[in-house]
PDB file of C-alpha atoms in Angstrom:
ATOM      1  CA  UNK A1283      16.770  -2.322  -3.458  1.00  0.00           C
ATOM      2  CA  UNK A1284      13.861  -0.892  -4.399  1.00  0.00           C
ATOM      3  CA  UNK A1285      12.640  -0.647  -8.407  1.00  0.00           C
ATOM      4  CA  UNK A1286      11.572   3.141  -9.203  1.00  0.00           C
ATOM      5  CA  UNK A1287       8.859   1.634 -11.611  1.00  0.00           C
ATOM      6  CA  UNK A1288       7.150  -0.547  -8.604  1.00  0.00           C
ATOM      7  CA  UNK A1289       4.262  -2.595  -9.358  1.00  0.00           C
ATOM      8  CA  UNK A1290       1.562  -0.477  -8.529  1.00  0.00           C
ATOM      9  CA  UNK A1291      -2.579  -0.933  -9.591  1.00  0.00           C
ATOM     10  CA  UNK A1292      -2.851   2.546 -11.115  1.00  0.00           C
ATOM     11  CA  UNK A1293      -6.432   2.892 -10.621  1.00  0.00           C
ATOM     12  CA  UNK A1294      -5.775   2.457  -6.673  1.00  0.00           C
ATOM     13  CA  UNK A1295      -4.535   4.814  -4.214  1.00  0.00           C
ATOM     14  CA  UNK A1296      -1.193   4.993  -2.652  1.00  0.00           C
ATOM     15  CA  UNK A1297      -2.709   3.614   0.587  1.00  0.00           C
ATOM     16  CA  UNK A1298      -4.753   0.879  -1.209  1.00  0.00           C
ATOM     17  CA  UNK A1299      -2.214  -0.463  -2.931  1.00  0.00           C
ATOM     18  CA  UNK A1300       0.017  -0.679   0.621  1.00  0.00           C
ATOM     19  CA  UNK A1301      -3.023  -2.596   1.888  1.00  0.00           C
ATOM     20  CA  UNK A1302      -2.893  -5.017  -1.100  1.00  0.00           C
ATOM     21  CA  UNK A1303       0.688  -5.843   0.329  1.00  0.00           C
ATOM     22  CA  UNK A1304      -1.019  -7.161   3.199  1.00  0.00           C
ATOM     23  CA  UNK A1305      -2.821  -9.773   1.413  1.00  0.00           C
ATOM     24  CA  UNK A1306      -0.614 -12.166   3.085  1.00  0.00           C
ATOM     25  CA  UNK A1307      -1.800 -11.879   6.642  1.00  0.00           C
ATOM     26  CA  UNK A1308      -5.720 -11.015   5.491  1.00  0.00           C
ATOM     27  CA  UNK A1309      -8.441 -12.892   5.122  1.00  0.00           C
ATOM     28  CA  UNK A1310      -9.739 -12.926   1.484  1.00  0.00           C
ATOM     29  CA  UNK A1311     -13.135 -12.114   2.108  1.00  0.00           C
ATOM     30  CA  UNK A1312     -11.847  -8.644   3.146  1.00  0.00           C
ATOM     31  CA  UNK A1313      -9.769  -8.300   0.427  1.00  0.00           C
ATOM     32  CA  UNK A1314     -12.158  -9.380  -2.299  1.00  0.00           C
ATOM     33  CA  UNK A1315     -14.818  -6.816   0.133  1.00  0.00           C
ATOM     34  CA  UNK A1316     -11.902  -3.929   0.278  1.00  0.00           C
ATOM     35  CA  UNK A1317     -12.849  -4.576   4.108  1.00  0.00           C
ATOM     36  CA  UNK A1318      -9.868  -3.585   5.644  1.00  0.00           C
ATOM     37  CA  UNK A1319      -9.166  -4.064   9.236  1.00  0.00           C
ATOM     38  CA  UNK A1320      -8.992  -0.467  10.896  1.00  0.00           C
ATOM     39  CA  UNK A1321      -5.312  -1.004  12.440  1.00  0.00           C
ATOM     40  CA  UNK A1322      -4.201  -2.219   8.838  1.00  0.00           C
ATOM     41  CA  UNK A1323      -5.672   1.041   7.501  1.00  0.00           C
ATOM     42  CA  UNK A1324      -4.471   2.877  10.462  1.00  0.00           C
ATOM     43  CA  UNK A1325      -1.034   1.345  10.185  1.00  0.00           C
ATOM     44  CA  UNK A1326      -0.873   1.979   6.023  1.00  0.00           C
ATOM     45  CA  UNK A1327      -1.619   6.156   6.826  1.00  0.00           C
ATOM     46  CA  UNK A1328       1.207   5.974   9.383  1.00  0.00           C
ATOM     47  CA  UNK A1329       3.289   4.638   6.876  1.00  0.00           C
ATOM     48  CA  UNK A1330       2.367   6.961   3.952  1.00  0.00           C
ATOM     49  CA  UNK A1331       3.027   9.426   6.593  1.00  0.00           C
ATOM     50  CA  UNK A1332       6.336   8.726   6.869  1.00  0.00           C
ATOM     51  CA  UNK A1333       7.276   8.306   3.364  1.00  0.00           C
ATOM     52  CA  UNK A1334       5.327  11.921   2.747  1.00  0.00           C
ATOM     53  CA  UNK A1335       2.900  10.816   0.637  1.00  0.00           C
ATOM     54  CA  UNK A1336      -1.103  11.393   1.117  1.00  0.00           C
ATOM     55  CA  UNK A1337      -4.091   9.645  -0.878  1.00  0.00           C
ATOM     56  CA  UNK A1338      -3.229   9.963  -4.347  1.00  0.00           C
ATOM     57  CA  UNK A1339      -3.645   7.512  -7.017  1.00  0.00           C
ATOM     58  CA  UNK A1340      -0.970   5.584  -8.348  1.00  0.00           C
ATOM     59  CA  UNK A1341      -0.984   6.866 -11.547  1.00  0.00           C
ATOM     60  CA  UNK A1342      -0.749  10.335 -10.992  1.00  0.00           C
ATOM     61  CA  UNK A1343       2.742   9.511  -8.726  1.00  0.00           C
ATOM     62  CA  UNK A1344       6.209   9.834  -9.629  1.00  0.00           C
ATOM     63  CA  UNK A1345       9.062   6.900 -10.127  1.00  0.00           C
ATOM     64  CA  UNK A1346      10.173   8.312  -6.428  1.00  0.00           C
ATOM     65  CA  UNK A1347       6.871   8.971  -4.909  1.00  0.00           C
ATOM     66  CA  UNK A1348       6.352   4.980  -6.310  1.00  0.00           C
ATOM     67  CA  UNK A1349       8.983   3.882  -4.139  1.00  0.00           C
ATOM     68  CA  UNK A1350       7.640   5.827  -1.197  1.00  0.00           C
ATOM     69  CA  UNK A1351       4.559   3.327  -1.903  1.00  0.00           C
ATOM     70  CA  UNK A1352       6.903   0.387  -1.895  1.00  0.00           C
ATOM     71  CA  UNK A1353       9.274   1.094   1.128  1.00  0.00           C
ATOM     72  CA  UNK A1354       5.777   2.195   3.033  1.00  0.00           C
ATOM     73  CA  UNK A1355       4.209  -1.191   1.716  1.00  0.00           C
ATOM     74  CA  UNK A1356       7.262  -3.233   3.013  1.00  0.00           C
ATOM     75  CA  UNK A1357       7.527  -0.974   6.650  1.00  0.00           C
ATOM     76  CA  UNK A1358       3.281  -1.807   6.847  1.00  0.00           C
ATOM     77  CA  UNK A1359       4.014  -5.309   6.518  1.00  0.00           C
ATOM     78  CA  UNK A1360       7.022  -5.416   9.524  1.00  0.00           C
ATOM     79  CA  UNK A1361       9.360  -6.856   6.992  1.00  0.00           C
ATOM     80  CA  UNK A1362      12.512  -7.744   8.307  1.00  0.00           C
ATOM     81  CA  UNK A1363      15.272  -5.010   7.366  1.00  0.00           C
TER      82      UNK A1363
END
């Protein structure tokens, strides 16, 4: 199940905030640098690709384009299905 009102940042973009998903498996430095790895970007635009949704902020999605974010945020972190 996935909430239509997600817990987004709405200052952040779509692909940020599946990167801040990631926090688990990242070291904090990056995080607290926004120093992504490239195949953790890489892998969050192939995500967003799939769910149809580009770089746009948070705040300017819908409650389905928001759950785009979320099921893209859970596929970028291989959860188990």
């Amino acid at each position: 199940m996935v909430f239509q009102q997600h817990a987004l940042a709405p200052r952040l973009t779509a692909c940020a905030n599946v990167l801040v998903g990631a926090l688990g498996w990242i070291a904090l430095w990056r995080a607290t640098l926004w120093h992504w790895p490239a195949r953790g970007v890489a892998a969050a635009e192939d995500c967003l690709a799939l769910a149809g949704l580009g770089q746009r902020r948070a705040d300017s999605l819908s409650g389905g384009q928001r759950q785009h974010v979320a099921i893209a945020q859970a596929l970028a972190q291989h959860a188990q299905v």
